[in-house]
PDB file of C-alpha atoms in Angstrom:
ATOM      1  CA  UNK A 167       0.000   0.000   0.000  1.00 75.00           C
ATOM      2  CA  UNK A 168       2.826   2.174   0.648  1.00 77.00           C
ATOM      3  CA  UNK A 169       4.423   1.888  -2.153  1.00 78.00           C
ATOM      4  CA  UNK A 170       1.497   2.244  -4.568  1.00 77.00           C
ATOM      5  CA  UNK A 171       0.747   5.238  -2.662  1.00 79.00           C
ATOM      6  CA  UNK A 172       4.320   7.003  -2.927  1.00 80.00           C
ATOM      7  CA  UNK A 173       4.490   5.867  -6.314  1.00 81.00           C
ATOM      8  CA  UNK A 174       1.043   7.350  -7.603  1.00 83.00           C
ATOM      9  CA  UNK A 175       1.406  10.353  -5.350  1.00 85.00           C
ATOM     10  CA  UNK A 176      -1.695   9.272  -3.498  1.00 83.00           C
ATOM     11  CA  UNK A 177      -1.921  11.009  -0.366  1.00 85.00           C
ATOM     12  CA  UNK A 178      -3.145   9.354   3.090  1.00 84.00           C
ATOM     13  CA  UNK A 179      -6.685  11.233   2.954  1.00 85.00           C
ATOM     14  CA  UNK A 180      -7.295  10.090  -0.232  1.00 85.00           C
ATOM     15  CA  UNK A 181      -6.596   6.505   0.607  1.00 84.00           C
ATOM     16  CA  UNK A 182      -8.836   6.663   3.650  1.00 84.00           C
ATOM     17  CA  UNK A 183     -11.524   8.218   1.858  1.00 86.00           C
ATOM     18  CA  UNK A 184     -11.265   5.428  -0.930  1.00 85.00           C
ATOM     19  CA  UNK A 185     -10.950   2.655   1.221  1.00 84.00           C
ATOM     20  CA  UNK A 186     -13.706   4.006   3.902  1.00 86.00           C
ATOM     21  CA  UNK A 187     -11.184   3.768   7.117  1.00 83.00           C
ATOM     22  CA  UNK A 188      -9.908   6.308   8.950  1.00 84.00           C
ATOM     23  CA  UNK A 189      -7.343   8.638   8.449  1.00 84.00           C
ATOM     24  CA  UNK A 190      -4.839   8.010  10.959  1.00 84.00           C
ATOM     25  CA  UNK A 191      -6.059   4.008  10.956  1.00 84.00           C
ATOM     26  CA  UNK A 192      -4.721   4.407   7.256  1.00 83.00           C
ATOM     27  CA  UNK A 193      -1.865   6.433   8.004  1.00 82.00           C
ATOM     28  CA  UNK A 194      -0.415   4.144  11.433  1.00 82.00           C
ATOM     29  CA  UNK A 195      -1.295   1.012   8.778  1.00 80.00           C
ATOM     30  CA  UNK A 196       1.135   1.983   6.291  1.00 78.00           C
ATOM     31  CA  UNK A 197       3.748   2.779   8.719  1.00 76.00           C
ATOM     32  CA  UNK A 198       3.573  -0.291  10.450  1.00 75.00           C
ATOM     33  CA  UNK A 199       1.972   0.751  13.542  1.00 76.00           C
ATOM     34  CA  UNK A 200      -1.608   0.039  14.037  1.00 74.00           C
ATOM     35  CA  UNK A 201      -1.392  -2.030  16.960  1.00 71.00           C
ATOM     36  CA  UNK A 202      -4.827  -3.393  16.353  1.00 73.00           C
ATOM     37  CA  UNK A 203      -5.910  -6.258  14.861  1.00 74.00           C
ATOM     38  CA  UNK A 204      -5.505  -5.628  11.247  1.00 77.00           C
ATOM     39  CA  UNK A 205      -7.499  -8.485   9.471  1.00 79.00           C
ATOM     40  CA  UNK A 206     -10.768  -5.833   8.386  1.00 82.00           C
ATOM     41  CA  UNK A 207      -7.781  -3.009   7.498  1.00 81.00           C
ATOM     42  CA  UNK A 208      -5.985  -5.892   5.009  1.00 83.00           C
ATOM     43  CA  UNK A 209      -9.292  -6.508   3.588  1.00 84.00           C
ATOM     44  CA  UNK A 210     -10.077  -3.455   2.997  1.00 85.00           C
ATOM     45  CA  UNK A 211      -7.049  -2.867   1.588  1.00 83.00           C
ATOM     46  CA  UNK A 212      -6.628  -5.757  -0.371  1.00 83.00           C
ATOM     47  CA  UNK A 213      -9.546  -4.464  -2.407  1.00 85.00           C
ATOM     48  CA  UNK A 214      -8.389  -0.993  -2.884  1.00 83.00           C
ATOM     49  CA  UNK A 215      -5.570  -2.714  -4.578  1.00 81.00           C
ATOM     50  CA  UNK A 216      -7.312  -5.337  -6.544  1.00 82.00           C
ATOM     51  CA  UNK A 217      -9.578  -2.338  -7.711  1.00 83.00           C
ATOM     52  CA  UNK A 218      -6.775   0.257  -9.210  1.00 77.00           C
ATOM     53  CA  UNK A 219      -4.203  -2.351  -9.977  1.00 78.00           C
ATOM     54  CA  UNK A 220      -6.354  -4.739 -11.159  1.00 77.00           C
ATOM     55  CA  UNK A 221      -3.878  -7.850  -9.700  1.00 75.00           C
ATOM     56  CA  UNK A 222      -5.791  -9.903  -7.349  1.00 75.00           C
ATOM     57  CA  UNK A 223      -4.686  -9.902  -3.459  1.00 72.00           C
ATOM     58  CA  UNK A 224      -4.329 -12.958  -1.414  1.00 72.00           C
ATOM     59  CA  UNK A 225      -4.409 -12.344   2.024  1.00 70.00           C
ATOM     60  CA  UNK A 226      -2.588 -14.515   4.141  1.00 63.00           C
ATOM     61  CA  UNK A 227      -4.383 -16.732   6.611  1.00 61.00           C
ATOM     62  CA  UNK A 228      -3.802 -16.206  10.428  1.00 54.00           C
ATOM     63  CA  UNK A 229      -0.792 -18.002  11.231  1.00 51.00           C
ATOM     64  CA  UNK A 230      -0.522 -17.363  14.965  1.00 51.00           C
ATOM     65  CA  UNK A 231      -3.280 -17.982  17.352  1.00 51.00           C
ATOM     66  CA  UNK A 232      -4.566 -14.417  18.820  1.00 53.00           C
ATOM     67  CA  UNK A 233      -3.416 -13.498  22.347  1.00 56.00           C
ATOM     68  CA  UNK A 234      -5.678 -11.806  24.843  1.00 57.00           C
ATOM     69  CA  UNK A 235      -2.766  -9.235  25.861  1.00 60.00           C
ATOM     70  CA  UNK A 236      -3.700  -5.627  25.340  1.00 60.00           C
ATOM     71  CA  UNK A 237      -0.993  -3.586  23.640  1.00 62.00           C
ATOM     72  CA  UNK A 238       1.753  -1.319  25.732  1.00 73.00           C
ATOM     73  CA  UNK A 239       0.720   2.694  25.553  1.00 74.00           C
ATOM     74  CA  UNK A 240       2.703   3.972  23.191  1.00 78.00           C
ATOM     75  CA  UNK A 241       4.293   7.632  23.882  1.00 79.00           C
ATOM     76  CA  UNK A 242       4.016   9.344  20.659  1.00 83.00           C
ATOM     77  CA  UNK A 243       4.829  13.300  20.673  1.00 86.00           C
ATOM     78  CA  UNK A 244       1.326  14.325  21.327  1.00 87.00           C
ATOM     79  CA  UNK A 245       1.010  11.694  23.969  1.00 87.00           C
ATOM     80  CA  UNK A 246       4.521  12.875  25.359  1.00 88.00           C
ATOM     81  CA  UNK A 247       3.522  16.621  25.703  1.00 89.00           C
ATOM     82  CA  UNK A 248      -0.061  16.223  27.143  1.00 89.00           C
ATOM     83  CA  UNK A 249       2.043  13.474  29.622  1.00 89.00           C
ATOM     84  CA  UNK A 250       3.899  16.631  30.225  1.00 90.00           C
ATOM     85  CA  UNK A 251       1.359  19.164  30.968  1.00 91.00           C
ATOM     86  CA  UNK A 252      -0.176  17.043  33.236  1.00 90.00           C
ATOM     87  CA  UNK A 253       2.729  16.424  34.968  1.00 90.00           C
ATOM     88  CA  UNK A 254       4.102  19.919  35.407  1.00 90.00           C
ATOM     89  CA  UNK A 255       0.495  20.999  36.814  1.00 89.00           C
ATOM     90  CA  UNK A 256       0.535  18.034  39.306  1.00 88.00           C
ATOM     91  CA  UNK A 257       4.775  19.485  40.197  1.00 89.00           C
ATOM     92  CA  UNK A 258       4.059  23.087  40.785  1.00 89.00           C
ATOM     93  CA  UNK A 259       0.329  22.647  42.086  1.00 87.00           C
ATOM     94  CA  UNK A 260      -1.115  24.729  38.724  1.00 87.00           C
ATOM     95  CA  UNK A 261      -3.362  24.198  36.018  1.00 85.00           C
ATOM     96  CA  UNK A 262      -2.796  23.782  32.464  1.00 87.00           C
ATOM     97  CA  UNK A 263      -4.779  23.492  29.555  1.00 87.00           C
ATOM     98  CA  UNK A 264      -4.449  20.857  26.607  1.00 88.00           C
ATOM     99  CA  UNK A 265      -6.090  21.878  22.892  1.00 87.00           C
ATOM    100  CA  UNK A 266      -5.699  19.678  19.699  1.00 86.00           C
ATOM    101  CA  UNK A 267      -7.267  18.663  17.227  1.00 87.00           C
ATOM    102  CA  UNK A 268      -9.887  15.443  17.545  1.00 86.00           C
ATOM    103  CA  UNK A 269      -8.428  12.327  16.984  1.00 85.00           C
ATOM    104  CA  UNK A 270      -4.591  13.330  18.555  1.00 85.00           C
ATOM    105  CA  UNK A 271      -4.760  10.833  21.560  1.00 87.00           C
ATOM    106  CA  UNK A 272      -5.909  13.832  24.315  1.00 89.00           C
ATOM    107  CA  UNK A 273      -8.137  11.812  25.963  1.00 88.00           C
ATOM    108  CA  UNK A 274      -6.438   8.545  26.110  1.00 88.00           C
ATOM    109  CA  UNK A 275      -3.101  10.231  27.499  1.00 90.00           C
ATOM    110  CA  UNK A 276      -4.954  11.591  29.882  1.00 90.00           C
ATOM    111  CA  UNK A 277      -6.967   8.115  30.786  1.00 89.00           C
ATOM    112  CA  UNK A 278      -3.105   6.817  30.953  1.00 88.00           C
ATOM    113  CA  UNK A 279      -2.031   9.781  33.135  1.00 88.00           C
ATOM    114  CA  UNK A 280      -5.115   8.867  35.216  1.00 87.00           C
ATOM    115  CA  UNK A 281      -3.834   5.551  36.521  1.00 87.00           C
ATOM    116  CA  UNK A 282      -0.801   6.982  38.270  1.00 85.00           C
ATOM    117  CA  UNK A 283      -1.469   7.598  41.972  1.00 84.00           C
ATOM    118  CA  UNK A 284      -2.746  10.685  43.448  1.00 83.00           C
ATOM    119  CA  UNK A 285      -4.269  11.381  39.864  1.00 85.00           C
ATOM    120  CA  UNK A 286      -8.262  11.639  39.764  1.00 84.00           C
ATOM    121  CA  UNK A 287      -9.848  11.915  36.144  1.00 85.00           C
ATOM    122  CA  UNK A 288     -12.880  12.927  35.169  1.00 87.00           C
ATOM    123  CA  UNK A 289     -14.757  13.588  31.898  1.00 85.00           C
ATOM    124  CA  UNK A 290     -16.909  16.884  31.667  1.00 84.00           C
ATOM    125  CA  UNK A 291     -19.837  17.116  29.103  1.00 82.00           C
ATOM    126  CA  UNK A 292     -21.297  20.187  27.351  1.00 85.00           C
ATOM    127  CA  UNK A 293     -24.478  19.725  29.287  1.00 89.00           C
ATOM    128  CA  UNK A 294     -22.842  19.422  32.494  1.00 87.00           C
ATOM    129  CA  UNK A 295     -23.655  22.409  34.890  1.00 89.00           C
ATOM    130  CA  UNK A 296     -21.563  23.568  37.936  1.00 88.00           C
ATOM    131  CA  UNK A 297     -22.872  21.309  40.639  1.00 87.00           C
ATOM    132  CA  UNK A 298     -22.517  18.357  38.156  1.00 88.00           C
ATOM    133  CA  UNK A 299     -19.088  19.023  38.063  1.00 88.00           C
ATOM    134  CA  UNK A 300     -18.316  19.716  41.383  1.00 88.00           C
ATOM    135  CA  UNK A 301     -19.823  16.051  42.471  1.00 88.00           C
ATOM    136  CA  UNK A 302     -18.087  14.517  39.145  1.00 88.00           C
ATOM    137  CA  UNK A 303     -14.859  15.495  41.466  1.00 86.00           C
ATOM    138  CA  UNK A 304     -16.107  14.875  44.935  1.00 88.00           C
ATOM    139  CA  UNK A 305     -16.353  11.303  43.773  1.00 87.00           C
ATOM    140  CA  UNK A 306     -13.428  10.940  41.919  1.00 84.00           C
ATOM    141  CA  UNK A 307     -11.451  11.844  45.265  1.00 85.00           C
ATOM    142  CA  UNK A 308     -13.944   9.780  47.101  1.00 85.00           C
ATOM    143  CA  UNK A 309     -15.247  12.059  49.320  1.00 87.00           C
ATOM    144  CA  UNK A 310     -18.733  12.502  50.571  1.00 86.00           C
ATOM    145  CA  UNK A 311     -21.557  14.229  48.273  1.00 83.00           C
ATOM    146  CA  UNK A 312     -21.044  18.378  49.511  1.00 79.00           C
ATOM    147  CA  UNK A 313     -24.143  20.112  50.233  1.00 80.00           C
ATOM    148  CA  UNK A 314     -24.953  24.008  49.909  1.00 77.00           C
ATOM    149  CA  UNK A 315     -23.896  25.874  47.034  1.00 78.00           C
ATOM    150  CA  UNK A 316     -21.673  25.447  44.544  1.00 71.00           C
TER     151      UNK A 316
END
Protein backbone atom coordinates (compact mmCIF):
# COMPACT_ATOMS: atom_id res chain seq x y z
CA UNK A 1 0.00 0.00 0.00
CA UNK A 2 2.83 2.17 0.65
CA UNK A 3 4.42 1.89 -2.15
CA UNK A 4 1.50 2.24 -4.57
CA UNK A 5 0.75 5.24 -2.66
CA UNK A 6 4.32 7.00 -2.93
CA UNK A 7 4.49 5.87 -6.31
CA UNK A 8 1.04 7.35 -7.60
CA UNK A 9 1.41 10.35 -5.35
CA UNK A 10 -1.70 9.27 -3.50
CA UNK A 11 -1.92 11.01 -0.37
CA UNK A 12 -3.15 9.35 3.09
CA UNK A 13 -6.69 11.23 2.95
CA UNK A 14 -7.29 10.09 -0.23
CA UNK A 15 -6.60 6.50 0.61
CA UNK A 16 -8.84 6.66 3.65
CA UNK A 17 -11.52 8.22 1.86
CA UNK A 18 -11.26 5.43 -0.93
CA UNK A 19 -10.95 2.65 1.22
CA UNK A 20 -13.71 4.01 3.90
CA UNK A 21 -11.18 3.77 7.12
CA UNK A 22 -9.91 6.31 8.95
CA UNK A 23 -7.34 8.64 8.45
CA UNK A 24 -4.84 8.01 10.96
CA UNK A 25 -6.06 4.01 10.96
CA UNK A 26 -4.72 4.41 7.26
CA UNK A 27 -1.86 6.43 8.00
CA UNK A 28 -0.42 4.14 11.43
CA UNK A 29 -1.30 1.01 8.78
CA UNK A 30 1.13 1.98 6.29
CA UNK A 31 3.75 2.78 8.72
CA UNK A 32 3.57 -0.29 10.45
CA UNK A 33 1.97 0.75 13.54
CA UNK A 34 -1.61 0.04 14.04
CA UNK A 35 -1.39 -2.03 16.96
CA UNK A 36 -4.83 -3.39 16.35
CA UNK A 37 -5.91 -6.26 14.86
CA UNK A 38 -5.50 -5.63 11.25
CA UNK A 39 -7.50 -8.48 9.47
CA UNK A 40 -10.77 -5.83 8.39
CA UNK A 41 -7.78 -3.01 7.50
CA UNK A 42 -5.99 -5.89 5.01
CA UNK A 43 -9.29 -6.51 3.59
CA UNK A 44 -10.08 -3.45 3.00
CA UNK A 45 -7.05 -2.87 1.59
CA UNK A 46 -6.63 -5.76 -0.37
CA UNK A 47 -9.55 -4.46 -2.41
CA UNK A 48 -8.39 -0.99 -2.88
CA UNK A 49 -5.57 -2.71 -4.58
CA UNK A 50 -7.31 -5.34 -6.54
CA UNK A 51 -9.58 -2.34 -7.71
CA UNK A 52 -6.77 0.26 -9.21
CA UNK A 53 -4.20 -2.35 -9.98
CA UNK A 54 -6.35 -4.74 -11.16
CA UNK A 55 -3.88 -7.85 -9.70
CA UNK A 56 -5.79 -9.90 -7.35
CA UNK A 57 -4.69 -9.90 -3.46
CA UNK A 58 -4.33 -12.96 -1.41
CA UNK A 59 -4.41 -12.34 2.02
CA UNK A 60 -2.59 -14.51 4.14
CA UNK A 61 -4.38 -16.73 6.61
CA UNK A 62 -3.80 -16.21 10.43
CA UNK A 63 -0.79 -18.00 11.23
CA UNK A 64 -0.52 -17.36 14.97
CA UNK A 65 -3.28 -17.98 17.35
CA UNK A 66 -4.57 -14.42 18.82
CA UNK A 67 -3.42 -13.50 22.35
CA UNK A 68 -5.68 -11.81 24.84
CA UNK A 69 -2.77 -9.24 25.86
CA UNK A 70 -3.70 -5.63 25.34
CA UNK A 71 -0.99 -3.59 23.64
CA UNK A 72 1.75 -1.32 25.73
CA UNK A 73 0.72 2.69 25.55
CA UNK A 74 2.70 3.97 23.19
CA UNK A 75 4.29 7.63 23.88
CA UNK A 76 4.02 9.34 20.66
CA UNK A 77 4.83 13.30 20.67
CA UNK A 78 1.33 14.33 21.33
CA UNK A 79 1.01 11.69 23.97
CA UNK A 80 4.52 12.87 25.36
CA UNK A 81 3.52 16.62 25.70
CA UNK A 82 -0.06 16.22 27.14
CA UNK A 83 2.04 13.47 29.62
CA UNK A 84 3.90 16.63 30.23
CA UNK A 85 1.36 19.16 30.97
CA UNK A 86 -0.18 17.04 33.24
CA UNK A 87 2.73 16.42 34.97
CA UNK A 88 4.10 19.92 35.41
CA UNK A 89 0.49 21.00 36.81
CA UNK A 90 0.53 18.03 39.31
CA UNK A 91 4.78 19.48 40.20
CA UNK A 92 4.06 23.09 40.78
CA UNK A 93 0.33 22.65 42.09
CA UNK A 94 -1.12 24.73 38.72
CA UNK A 95 -3.36 24.20 36.02
CA UNK A 96 -2.80 23.78 32.46
CA UNK A 97 -4.78 23.49 29.56
CA UNK A 98 -4.45 20.86 26.61
CA UNK A 99 -6.09 21.88 22.89
CA UNK A 100 -5.70 19.68 19.70
CA UNK A 101 -7.27 18.66 17.23
CA UNK A 102 -9.89 15.44 17.55
CA UNK A 103 -8.43 12.33 16.98
CA UNK A 104 -4.59 13.33 18.55
CA UNK A 105 -4.76 10.83 21.56
CA UNK A 106 -5.91 13.83 24.32
CA UNK A 107 -8.14 11.81 25.96
CA UNK A 108 -6.44 8.55 26.11
CA UNK A 109 -3.10 10.23 27.50
CA UNK A 110 -4.95 11.59 29.88
CA UNK A 111 -6.97 8.12 30.79
CA UNK A 112 -3.11 6.82 30.95
CA UNK A 113 -2.03 9.78 33.14
CA UNK A 114 -5.12 8.87 35.22
CA UNK A 115 -3.83 5.55 36.52
CA UNK A 116 -0.80 6.98 38.27
CA UNK A 117 -1.47 7.60 41.97
CA UNK A 118 -2.75 10.69 43.45
CA UNK A 119 -4.27 11.38 39.86
CA UNK A 120 -8.26 11.64 39.76
CA UNK A 121 -9.85 11.92 36.14
CA UNK A 122 -12.88 12.93 35.17
CA UNK A 123 -14.76 13.59 31.90
CA UNK A 124 -16.91 16.88 31.67
CA UNK A 125 -19.84 17.12 29.10
CA UNK A 126 -21.30 20.19 27.35
CA UNK A 127 -24.48 19.73 29.29
CA UNK A 128 -22.84 19.42 32.49
CA UNK A 129 -23.66 22.41 34.89
CA UNK A 130 -21.56 23.57 37.94
CA UNK A 131 -22.87 21.31 40.64
CA UNK A 132 -22.52 18.36 38.16
CA UNK A 133 -19.09 19.02 38.06
CA UNK A 134 -18.32 19.72 41.38
CA UNK A 135 -19.82 16.05 42.47
CA UNK A 136 -18.09 14.52 39.15
CA UNK A 137 -14.86 15.50 41.47
CA UNK A 138 -16.11 14.88 44.94
CA UNK A 139 -16.35 11.30 43.77
CA UNK A 140 -13.43 10.94 41.92
CA UNK A 141 -11.45 11.84 45.26
CA UNK A 142 -13.94 9.78 47.10
CA UNK A 143 -15.25 12.06 49.32
CA UNK A 144 -18.73 12.50 50.57
CA UNK A 145 -21.56 14.23 48.27
CA UNK A 146 -21.04 18.38 49.51
CA UNK A 147 -24.14 20.11 50.23
CA UNK A 148 -24.95 24.01 49.91
CA UNK A 149 -23.90 25.87 47.03
CA UNK A 150 -21.67 25.45 44.54
Amino acid sequence: MKSYADSNKISISVLAKETGLGRSTISKYVNGAYGSDTANVDKRVAQFLSKHTGNIINLPTSAAPKTSQKPRFYESRDAKAVLGVCQSCQEYASMGVVIARSGRGKTYSLREYAKLPRVAYIECGGSMCRSDIVHSIENALGLPRGRGTV
